[in-house]
mmCIF file of C-alpha atoms and ligand atoms in Angstrom:
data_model
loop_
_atom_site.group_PDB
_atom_site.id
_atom_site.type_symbol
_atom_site.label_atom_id
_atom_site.label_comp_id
_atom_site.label_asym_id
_atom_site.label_seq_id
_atom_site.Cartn_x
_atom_site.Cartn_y
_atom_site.Cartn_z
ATOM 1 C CA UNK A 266 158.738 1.465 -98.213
ATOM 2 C CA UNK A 267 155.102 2.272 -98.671
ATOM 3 C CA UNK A 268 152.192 0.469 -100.591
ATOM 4 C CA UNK A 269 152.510 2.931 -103.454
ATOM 5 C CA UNK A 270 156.285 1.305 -104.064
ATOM 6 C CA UNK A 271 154.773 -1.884 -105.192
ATOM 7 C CA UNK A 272 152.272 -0.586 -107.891
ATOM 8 C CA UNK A 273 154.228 -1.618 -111.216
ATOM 9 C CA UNK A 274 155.271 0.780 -113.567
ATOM 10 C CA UNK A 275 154.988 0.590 -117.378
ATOM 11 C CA UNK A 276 156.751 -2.103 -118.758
ATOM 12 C CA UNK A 277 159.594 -2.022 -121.376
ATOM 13 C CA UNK A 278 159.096 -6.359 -122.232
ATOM 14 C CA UNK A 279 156.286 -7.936 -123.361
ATOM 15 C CA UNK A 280 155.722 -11.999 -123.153
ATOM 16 C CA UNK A 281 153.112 -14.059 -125.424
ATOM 17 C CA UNK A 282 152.743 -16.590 -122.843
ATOM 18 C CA UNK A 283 154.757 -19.342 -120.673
ATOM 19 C CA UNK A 284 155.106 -20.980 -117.083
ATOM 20 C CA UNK A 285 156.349 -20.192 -114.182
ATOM 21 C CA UNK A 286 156.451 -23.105 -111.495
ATOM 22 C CA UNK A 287 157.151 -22.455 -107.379
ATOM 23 C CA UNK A 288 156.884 -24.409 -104.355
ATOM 24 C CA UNK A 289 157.095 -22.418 -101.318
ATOM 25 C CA UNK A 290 156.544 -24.259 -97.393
ATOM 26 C CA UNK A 291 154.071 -23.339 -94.616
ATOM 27 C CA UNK A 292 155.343 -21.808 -91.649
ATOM 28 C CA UNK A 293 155.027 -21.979 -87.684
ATOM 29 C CA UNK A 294 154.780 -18.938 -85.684
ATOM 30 C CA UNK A 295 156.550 -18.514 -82.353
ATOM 31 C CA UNK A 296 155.493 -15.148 -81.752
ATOM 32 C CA UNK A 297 151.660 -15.195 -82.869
ATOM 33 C CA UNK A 298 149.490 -12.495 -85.857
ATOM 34 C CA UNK A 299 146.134 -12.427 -84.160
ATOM 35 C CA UNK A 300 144.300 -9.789 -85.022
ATOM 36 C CA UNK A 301 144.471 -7.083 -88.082
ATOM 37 C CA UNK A 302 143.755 -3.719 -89.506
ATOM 38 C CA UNK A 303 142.450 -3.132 -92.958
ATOM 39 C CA UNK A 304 144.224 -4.292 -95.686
ATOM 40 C CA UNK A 305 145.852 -7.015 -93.797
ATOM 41 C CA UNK A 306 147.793 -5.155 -91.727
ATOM 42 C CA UNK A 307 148.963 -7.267 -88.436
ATOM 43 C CA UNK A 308 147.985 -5.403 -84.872
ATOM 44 C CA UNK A 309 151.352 -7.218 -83.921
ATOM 45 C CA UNK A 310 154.279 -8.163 -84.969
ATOM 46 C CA UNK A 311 154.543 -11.894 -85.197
ATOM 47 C CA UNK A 312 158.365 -13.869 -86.147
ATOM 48 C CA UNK A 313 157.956 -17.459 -87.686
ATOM 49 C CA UNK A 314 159.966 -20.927 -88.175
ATOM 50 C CA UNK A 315 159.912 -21.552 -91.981
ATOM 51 C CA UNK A 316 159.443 -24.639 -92.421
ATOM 52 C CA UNK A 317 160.653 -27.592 -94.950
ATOM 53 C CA UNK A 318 158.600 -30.318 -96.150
ATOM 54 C CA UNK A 319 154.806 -28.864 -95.611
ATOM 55 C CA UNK A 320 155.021 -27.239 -99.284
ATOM 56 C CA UNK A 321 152.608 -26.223 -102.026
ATOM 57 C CA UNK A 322 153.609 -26.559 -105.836
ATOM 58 C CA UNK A 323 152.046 -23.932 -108.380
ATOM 59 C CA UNK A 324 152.388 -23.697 -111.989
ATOM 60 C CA UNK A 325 151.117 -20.984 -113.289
ATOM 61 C CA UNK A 326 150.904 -21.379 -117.160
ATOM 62 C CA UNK A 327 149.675 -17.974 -119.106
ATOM 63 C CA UNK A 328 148.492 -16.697 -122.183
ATOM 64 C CA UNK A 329 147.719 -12.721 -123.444
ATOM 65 C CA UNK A 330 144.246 -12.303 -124.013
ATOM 66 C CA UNK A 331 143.729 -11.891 -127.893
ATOM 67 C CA UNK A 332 140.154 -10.019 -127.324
ATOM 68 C CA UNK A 333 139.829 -8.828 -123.656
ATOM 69 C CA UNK A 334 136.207 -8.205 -124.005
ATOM 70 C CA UNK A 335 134.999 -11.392 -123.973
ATOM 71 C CA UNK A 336 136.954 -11.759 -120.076
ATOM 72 C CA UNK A 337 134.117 -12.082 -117.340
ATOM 73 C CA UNK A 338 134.985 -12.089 -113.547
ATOM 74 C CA UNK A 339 135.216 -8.466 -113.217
ATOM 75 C CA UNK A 340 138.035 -8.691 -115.756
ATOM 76 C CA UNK A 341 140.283 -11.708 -114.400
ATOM 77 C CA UNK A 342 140.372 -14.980 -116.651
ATOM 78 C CA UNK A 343 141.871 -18.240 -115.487
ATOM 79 C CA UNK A 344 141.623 -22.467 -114.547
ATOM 80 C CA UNK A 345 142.305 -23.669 -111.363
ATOM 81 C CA UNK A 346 143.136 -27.271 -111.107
ATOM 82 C CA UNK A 347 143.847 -29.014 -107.778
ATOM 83 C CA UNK A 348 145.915 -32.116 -108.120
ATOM 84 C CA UNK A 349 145.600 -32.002 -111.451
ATOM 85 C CA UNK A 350 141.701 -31.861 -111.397
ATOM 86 C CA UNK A 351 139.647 -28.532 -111.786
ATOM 87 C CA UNK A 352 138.319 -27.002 -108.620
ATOM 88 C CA UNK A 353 135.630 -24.697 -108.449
ATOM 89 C CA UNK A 354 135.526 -24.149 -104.649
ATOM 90 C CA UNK A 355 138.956 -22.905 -104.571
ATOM 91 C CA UNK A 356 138.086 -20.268 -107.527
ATOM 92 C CA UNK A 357 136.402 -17.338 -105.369
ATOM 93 C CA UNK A 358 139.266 -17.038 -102.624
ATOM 94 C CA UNK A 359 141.794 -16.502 -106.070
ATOM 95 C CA UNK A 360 139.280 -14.177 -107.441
ATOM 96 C CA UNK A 361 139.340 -12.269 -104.209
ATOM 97 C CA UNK A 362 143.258 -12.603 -104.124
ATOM 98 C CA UNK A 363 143.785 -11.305 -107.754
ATOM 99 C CA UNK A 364 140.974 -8.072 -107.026
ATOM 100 C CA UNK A 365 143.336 -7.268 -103.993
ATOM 101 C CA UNK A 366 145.879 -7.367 -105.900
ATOM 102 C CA UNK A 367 145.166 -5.645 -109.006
ATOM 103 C CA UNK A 368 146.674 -1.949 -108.401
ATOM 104 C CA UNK A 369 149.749 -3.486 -107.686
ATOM 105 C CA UNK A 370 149.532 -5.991 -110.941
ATOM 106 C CA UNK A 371 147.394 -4.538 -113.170
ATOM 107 C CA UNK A 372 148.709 -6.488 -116.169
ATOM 108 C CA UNK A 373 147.291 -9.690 -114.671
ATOM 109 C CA UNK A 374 144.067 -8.347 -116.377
ATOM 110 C CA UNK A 375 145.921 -8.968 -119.956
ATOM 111 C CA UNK A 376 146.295 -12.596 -119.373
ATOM 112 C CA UNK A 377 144.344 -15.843 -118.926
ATOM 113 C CA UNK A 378 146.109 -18.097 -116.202
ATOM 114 C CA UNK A 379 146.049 -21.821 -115.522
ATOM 115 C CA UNK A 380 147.032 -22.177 -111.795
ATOM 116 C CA UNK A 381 147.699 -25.817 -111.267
ATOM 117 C CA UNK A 382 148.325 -26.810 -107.673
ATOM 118 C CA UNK A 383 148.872 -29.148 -105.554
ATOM 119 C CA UNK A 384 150.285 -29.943 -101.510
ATOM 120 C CA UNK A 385 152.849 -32.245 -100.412
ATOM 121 C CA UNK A 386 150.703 -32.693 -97.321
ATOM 122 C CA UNK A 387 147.445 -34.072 -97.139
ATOM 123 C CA UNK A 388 144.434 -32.146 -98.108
ATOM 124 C CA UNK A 389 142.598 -32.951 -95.337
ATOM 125 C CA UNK A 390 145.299 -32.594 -92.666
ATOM 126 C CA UNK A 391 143.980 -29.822 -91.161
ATOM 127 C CA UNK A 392 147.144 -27.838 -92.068
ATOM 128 C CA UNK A 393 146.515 -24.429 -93.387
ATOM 129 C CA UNK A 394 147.509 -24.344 -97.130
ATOM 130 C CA UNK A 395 146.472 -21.131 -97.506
ATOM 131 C CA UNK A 396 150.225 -19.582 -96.210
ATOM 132 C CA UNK A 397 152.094 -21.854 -98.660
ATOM 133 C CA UNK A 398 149.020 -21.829 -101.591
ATOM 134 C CA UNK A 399 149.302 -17.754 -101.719
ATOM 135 C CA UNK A 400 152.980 -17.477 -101.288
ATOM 136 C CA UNK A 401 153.487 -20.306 -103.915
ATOM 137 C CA UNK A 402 151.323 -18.270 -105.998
ATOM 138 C CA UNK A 403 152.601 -14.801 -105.370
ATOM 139 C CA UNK A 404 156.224 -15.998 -106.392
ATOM 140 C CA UNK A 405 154.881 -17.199 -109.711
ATOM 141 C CA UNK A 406 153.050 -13.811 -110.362
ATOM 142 C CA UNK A 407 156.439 -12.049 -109.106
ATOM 143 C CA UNK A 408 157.963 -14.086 -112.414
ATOM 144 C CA UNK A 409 155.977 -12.886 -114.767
ATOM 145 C CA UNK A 410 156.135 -9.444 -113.296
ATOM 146 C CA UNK A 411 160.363 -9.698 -113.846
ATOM 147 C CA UNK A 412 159.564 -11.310 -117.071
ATOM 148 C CA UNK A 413 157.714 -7.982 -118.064
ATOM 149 C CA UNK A 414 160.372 -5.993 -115.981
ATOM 150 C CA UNK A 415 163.766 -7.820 -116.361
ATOM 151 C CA UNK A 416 165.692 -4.785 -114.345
ATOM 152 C CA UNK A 417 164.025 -5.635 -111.241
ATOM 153 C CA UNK A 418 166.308 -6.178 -108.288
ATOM 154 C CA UNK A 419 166.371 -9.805 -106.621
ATOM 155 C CA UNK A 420 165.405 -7.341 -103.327
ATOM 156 C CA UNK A 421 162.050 -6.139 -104.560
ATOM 157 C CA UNK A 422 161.530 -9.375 -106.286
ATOM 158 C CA UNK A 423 161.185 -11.172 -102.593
ATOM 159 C CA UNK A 424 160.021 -8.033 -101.437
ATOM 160 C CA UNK A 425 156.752 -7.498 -103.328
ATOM 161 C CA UNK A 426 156.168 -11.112 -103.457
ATOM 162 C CA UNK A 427 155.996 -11.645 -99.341
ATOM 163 C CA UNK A 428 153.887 -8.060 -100.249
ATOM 164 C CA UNK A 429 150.764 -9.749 -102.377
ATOM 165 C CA UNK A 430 151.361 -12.959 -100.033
ATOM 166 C CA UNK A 431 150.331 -10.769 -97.568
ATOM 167 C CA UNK A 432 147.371 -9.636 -99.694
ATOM 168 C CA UNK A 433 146.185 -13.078 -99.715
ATOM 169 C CA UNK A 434 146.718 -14.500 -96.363
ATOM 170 C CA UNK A 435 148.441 -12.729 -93.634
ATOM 171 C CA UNK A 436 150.970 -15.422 -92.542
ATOM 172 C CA UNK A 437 151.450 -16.274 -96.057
ATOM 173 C CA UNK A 438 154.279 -13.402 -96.445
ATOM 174 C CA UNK A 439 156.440 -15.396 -93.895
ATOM 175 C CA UNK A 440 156.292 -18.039 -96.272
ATOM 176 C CA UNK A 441 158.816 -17.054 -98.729
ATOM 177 C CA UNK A 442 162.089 -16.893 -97.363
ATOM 178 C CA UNK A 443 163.588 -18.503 -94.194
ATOM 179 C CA UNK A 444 164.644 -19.789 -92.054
ATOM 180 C CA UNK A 445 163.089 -17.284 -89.852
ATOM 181 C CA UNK A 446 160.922 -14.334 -90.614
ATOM 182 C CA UNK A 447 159.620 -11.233 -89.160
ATOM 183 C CA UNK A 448 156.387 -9.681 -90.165
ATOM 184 C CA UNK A 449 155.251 -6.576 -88.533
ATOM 185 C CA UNK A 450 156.727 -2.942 -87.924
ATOM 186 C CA UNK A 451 159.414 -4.101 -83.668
ATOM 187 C CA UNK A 452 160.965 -1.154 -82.936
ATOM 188 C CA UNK A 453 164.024 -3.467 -82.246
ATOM 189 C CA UNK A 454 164.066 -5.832 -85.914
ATOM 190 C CA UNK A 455 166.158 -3.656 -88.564
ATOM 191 C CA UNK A 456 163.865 -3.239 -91.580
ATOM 192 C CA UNK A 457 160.286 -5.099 -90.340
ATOM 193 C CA UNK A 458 157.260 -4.127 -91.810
ATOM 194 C CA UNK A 459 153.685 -4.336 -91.826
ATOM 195 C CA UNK A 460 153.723 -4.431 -95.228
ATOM 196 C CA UNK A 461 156.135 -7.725 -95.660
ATOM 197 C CA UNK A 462 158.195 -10.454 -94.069
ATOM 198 C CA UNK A 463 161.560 -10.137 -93.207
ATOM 199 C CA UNK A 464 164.464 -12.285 -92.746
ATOM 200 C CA UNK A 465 165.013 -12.503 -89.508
ATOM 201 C CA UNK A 466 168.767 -9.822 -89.567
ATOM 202 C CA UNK A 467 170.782 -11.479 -86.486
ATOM 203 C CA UNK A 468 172.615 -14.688 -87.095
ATOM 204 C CA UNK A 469 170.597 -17.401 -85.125
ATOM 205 C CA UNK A 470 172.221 -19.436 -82.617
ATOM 206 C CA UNK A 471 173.517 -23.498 -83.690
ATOM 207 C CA UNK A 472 170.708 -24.648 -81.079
ATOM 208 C CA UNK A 473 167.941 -23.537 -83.606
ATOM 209 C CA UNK A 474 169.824 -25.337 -86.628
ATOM 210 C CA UNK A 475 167.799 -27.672 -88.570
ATOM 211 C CA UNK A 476 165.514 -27.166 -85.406
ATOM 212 C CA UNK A 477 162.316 -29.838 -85.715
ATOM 213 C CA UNK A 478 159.083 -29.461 -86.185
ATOM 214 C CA UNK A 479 157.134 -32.896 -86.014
ATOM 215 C CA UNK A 480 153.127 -32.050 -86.716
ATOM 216 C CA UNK A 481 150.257 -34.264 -84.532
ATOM 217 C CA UNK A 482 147.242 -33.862 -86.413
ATOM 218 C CA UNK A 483 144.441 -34.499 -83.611
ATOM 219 C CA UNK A 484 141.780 -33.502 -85.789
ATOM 220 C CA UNK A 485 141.219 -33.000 -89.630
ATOM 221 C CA UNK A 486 138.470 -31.618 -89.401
ATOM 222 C CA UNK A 487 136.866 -28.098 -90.452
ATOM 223 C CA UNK A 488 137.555 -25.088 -87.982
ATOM 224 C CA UNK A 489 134.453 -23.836 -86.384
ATOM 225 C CA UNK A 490 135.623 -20.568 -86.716
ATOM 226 C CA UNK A 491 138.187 -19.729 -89.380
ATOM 227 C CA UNK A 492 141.164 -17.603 -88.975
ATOM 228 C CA UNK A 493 139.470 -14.385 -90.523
ATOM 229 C CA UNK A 494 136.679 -14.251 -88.416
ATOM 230 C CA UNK A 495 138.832 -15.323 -85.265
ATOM 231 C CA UNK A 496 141.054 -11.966 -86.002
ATOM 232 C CA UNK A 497 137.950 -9.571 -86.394
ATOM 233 C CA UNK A 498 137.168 -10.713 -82.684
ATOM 234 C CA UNK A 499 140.375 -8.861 -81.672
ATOM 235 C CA UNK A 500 138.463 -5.551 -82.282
ATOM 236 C CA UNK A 501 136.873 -4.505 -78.866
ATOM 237 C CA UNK A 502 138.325 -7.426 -77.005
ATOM 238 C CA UNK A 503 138.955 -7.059 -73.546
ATOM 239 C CA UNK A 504 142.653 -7.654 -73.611
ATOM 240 C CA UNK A 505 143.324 -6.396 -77.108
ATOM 241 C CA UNK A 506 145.838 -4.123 -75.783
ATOM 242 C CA UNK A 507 147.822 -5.798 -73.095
ATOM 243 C CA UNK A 508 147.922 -8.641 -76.150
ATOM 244 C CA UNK A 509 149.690 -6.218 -78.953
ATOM 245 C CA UNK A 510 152.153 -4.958 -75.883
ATOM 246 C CA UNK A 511 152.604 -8.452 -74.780
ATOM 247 C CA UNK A 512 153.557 -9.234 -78.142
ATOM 248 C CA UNK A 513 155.857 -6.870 -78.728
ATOM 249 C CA UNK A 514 157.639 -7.662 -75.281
ATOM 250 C CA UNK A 515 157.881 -10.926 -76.852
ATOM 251 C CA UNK A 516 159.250 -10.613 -80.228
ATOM 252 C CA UNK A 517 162.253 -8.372 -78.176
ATOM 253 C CA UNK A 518 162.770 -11.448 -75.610
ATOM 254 C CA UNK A 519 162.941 -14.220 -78.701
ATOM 255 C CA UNK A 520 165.167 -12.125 -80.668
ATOM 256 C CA UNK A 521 167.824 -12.487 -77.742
ATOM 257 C CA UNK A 522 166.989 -15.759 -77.659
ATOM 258 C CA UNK A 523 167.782 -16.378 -80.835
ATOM 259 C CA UNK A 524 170.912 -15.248 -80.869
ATOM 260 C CA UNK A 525 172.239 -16.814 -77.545
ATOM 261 C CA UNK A 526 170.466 -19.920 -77.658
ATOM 262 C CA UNK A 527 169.100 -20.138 -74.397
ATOM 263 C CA UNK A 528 166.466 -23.101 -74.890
ATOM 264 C CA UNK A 529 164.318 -22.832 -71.559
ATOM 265 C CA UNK A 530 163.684 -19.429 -72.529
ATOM 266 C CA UNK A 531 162.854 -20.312 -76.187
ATOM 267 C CA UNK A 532 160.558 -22.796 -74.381
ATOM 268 C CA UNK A 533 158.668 -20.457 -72.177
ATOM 269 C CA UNK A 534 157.829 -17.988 -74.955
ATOM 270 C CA UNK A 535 156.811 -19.960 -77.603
ATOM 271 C CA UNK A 536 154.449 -22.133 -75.130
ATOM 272 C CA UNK A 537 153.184 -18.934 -73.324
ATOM 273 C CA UNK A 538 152.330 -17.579 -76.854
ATOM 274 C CA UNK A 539 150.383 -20.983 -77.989
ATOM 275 C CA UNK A 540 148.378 -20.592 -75.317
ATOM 276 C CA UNK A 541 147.519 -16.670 -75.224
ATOM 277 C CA UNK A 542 146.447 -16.892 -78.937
ATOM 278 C CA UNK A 543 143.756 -19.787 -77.762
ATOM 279 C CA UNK A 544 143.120 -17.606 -74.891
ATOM 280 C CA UNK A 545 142.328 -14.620 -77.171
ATOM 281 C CA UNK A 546 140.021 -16.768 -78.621
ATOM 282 C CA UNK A 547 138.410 -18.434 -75.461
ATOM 283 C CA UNK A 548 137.937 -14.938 -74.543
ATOM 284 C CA UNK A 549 136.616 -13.208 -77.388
ATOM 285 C CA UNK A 550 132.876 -12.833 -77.340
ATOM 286 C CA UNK A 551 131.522 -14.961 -78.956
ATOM 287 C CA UNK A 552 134.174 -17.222 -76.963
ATOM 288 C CA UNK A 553 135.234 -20.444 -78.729
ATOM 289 C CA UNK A 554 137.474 -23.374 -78.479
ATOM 290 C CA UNK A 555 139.389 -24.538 -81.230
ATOM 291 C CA UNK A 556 142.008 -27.247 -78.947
ATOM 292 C CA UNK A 557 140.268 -30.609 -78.805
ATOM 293 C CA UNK A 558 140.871 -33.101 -75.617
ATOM 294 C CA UNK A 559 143.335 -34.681 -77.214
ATOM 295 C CA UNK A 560 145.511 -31.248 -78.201
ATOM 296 C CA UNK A 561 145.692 -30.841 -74.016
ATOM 297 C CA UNK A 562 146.709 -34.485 -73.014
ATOM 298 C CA UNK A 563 149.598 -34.021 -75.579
ATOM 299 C CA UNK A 564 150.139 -31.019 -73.636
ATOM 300 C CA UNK A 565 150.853 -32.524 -70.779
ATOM 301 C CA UNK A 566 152.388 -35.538 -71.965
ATOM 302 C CA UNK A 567 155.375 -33.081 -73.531
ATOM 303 C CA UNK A 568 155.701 -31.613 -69.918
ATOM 304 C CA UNK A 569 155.915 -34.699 -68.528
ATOM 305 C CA UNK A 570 158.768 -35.567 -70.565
ATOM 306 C CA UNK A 571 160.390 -32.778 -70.388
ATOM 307 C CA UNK A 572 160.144 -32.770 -66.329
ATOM 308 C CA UNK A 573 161.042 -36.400 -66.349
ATOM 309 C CA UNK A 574 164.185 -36.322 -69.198
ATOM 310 C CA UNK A 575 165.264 -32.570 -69.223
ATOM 311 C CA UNK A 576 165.102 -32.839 -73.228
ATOM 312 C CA UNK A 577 163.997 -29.085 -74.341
ATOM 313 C CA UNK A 578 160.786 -30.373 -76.227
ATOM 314 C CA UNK A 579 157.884 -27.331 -75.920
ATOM 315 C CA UNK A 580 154.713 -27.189 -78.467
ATOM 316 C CA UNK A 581 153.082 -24.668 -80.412
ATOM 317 C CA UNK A 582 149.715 -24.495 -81.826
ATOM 318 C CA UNK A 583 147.947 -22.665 -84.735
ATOM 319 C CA UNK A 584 144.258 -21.586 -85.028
ATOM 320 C CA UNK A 585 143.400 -25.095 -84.852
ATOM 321 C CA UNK A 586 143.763 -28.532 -82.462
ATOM 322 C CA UNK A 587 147.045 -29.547 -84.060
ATOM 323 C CA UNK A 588 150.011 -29.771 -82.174
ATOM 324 C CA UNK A 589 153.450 -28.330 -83.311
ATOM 325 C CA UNK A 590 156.371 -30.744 -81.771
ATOM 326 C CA UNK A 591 160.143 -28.732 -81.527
ATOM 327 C CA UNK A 592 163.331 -29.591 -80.859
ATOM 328 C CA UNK A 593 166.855 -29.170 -81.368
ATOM 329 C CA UNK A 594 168.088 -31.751 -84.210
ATOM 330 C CA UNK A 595 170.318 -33.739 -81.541
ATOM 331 C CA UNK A 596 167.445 -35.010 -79.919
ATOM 332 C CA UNK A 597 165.405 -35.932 -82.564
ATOM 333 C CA UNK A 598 166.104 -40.002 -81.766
ATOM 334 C CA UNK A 599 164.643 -39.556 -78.425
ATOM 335 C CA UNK A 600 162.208 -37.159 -79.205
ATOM 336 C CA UNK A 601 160.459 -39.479 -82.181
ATOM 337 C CA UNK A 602 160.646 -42.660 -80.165
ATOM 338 C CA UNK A 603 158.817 -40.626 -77.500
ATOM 339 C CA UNK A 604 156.115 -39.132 -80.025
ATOM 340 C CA UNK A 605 155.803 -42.905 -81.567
ATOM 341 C CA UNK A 606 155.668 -44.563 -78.017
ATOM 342 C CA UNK A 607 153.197 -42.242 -76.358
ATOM 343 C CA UNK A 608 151.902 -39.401 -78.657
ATOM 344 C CA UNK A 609 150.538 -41.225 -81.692
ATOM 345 C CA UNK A 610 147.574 -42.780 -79.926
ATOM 346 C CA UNK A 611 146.185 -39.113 -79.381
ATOM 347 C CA UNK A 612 146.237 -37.771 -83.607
ATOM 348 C CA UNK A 613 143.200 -38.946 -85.473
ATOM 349 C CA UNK A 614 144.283 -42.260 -87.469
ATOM 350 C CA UNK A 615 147.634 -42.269 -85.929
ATOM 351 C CA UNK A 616 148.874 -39.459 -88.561
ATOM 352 C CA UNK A 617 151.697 -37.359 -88.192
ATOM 353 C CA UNK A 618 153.994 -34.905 -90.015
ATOM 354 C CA UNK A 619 157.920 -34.985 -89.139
ATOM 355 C CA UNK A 620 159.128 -31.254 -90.616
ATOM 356 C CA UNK A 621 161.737 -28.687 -89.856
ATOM 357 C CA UNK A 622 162.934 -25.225 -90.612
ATOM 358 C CA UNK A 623 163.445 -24.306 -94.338
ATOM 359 C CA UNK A 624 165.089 -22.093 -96.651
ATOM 360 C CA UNK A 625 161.707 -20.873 -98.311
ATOM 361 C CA UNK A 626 160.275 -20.786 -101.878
ATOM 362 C CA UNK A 627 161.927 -22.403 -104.517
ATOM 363 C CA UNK A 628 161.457 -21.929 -108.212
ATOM 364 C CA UNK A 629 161.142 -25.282 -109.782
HETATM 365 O O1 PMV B 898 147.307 -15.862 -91.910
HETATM 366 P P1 PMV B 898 146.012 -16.150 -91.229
HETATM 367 O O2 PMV B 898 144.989 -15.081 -91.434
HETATM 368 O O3 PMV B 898 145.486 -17.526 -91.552
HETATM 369 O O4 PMV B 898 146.299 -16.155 -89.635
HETATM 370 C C1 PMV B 898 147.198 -17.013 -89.024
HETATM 371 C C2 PMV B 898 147.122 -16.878 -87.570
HETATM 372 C C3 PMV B 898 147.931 -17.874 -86.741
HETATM 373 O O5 PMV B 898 148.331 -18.997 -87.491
HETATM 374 C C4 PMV B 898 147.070 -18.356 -85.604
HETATM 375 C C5 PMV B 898 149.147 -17.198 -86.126
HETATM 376 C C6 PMV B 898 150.290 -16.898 -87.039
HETATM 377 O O6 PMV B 898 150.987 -15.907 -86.757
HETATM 378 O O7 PMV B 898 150.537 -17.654 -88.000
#
């Protein structure tokens, strides 16, 4: 499929106005995006956990414009509330999304929207919302799109939607199936793209059921550098390449994986990639750190553990100083008394997130 397949053609319905409401989860890559082309296209292919209970909820209530004229904003019209409340600071990056996205949904221009919001994680956790916020938001659009178009298939419906996720935050496209998803042309995944997510196509061994994902927030706080700015470094770094081949390499390994369940390996890539995407960034110029002290004695704390009890605990980390926890489901006892005992004194106000892989977005 190309990027001309998802401009929308003429459309045989028309609809007054309505809602649409969506939740759709965040989602933890094993194989790391860092670093694009224009128009959001990855340098790599990346694969992802979907996970569960991280989730943003979007209703998106609309209404056809009665005199277009009178719309502002280069042509777009609509309310954002967060929690309930409007929220002007969110307003540009949605005005940026729907611009983006405009050739591919032009009739967005014939309607004002109220997008109404809101995170079943704290605001302030440090947790990206922007995968679940544009994916929740993409879905909605998507239904109003096959409310215009009721012959569209349920396979370009999921299609187009991880599409304009894409549009609006790279990662966000893995965010709207699961349980896990490819994003990125592999030579070896049937299907990828760097237009869209994927579900991942082999069957995925019992070890990764339910896997866990439990979340140490270490710091709250705002990144230094955000994620955008943090992928335009990857032009003229110094191991650009030998990252994109490295990353390739490893989406072929964790497919195997995958499939035959071998957990040291899982354990090896998935820490080896945490810590290549915050070397990328330690060696980008300018450098920066984004782990805090506390994201490394974590670090070794899981090691210790898993030297001491042989329980297949690794971590994973984002573009920030959180900590991703995983582990198969039958150790989860072990693996939460651990994280209560001697993990919680090391995430800022003792705060953690227990999660695990999803199913995706959800119309509500
Ligand atoms: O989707 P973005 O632009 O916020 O980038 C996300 C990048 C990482 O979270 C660091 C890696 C990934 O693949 O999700």
């Amino acid at each position: 499929m190309s990027e001309k397949d998802f401009i929308s053609k003429p459309f045989s319905s028309t609809i007054e106005n309505g809602s649409f409401q969506w939740s759709a989860p965040s989602n933890i890559a094993l194989v790391k995006y860092w670093g694009k082309k224009e128009n959001q296209i990855p340098a790599n292919p990346s694969i992802s956990f979907t996970l569960n209970n991280c989730k943003t909820i979007t209703k998106l209530a609309f209404a056809k414009h009665i005199d277009k004229l009178s719309v502002t904003n280069n042509g777009f019209s609509f309310d954002l509330l967060f929690e309930g409340k409007p929220k002007e600071d969110f307003k540009p990056k949605i005005q940026k999304f729907f611009e983006r996205i405009e050739i591919y949904c032009p009739f967005l221009k014939d309607y004002h929207f109220t997008i109404d919001t809101e995170n079943t994680f704290p605001h302030s956790s440090g947790i990206a919302s922007s995968a679940s916020g544009m994916a929740a938001l993409s879905m909605n659009i998507m239904s109003l799109e096959k409310a215009l178009n009721p012959n569209m298939t349920e396979e370009y419906f999921y299609k187009k939607a991880s599409f304009l996720a894409r549009l609006g935050s790279g990662s966000a496209c893995r965010s709207i199936k699961g349980s896990v998803v490819v994003w990125g042309n592999h030579a070896e995944i049937n299907g990828s793209s760097d237009l869209f997510g994927v579900e991942f196509p082999s069957n995925i061994h019992p070890n990764f059921k339910n896997y866990q994902d439990t979340i140490l927030l270490v710091d709250k706080g705002e990144k230094q550098v955000s994620s955008t700015v943090g992928h335009d470094l990857m032009h003229n770094h110094p191991f650009a390449e030998q990252r994109f081949a490295q990353a390739h390499h490893n989406l072929s390994a964790i497919k195997t994986v995958l499939v035959n369940g071998n957990l040291d390996s899982f354990i090896e890539i998935v820490e080896s990639e945490a810590l290549t995407l915050h070397a990328m960034m330690m060696t980008s110029l300018p450098y920066f750190i984004l782990m805090k002290p506390n994201t490394l004695e974590i670090i070794n704390k899981i090691w210790k553990f898993r030297n001491q009890t042989n329980i297949p605990i690794c971590f994973t980390l984002d573009a920030g100083a959180n900590v991703h926890v995983l582990y198969p489901e039958n150790v989860r006892e072990e693996v939460l008394q651990f994280i209560a005992a001697e993990l919680v004194g090391y995430c800022q106000n003792g705060n953690y997130i227990c999660d695990e892989i999803g199913t995706g977005a959800i119309k509500i």
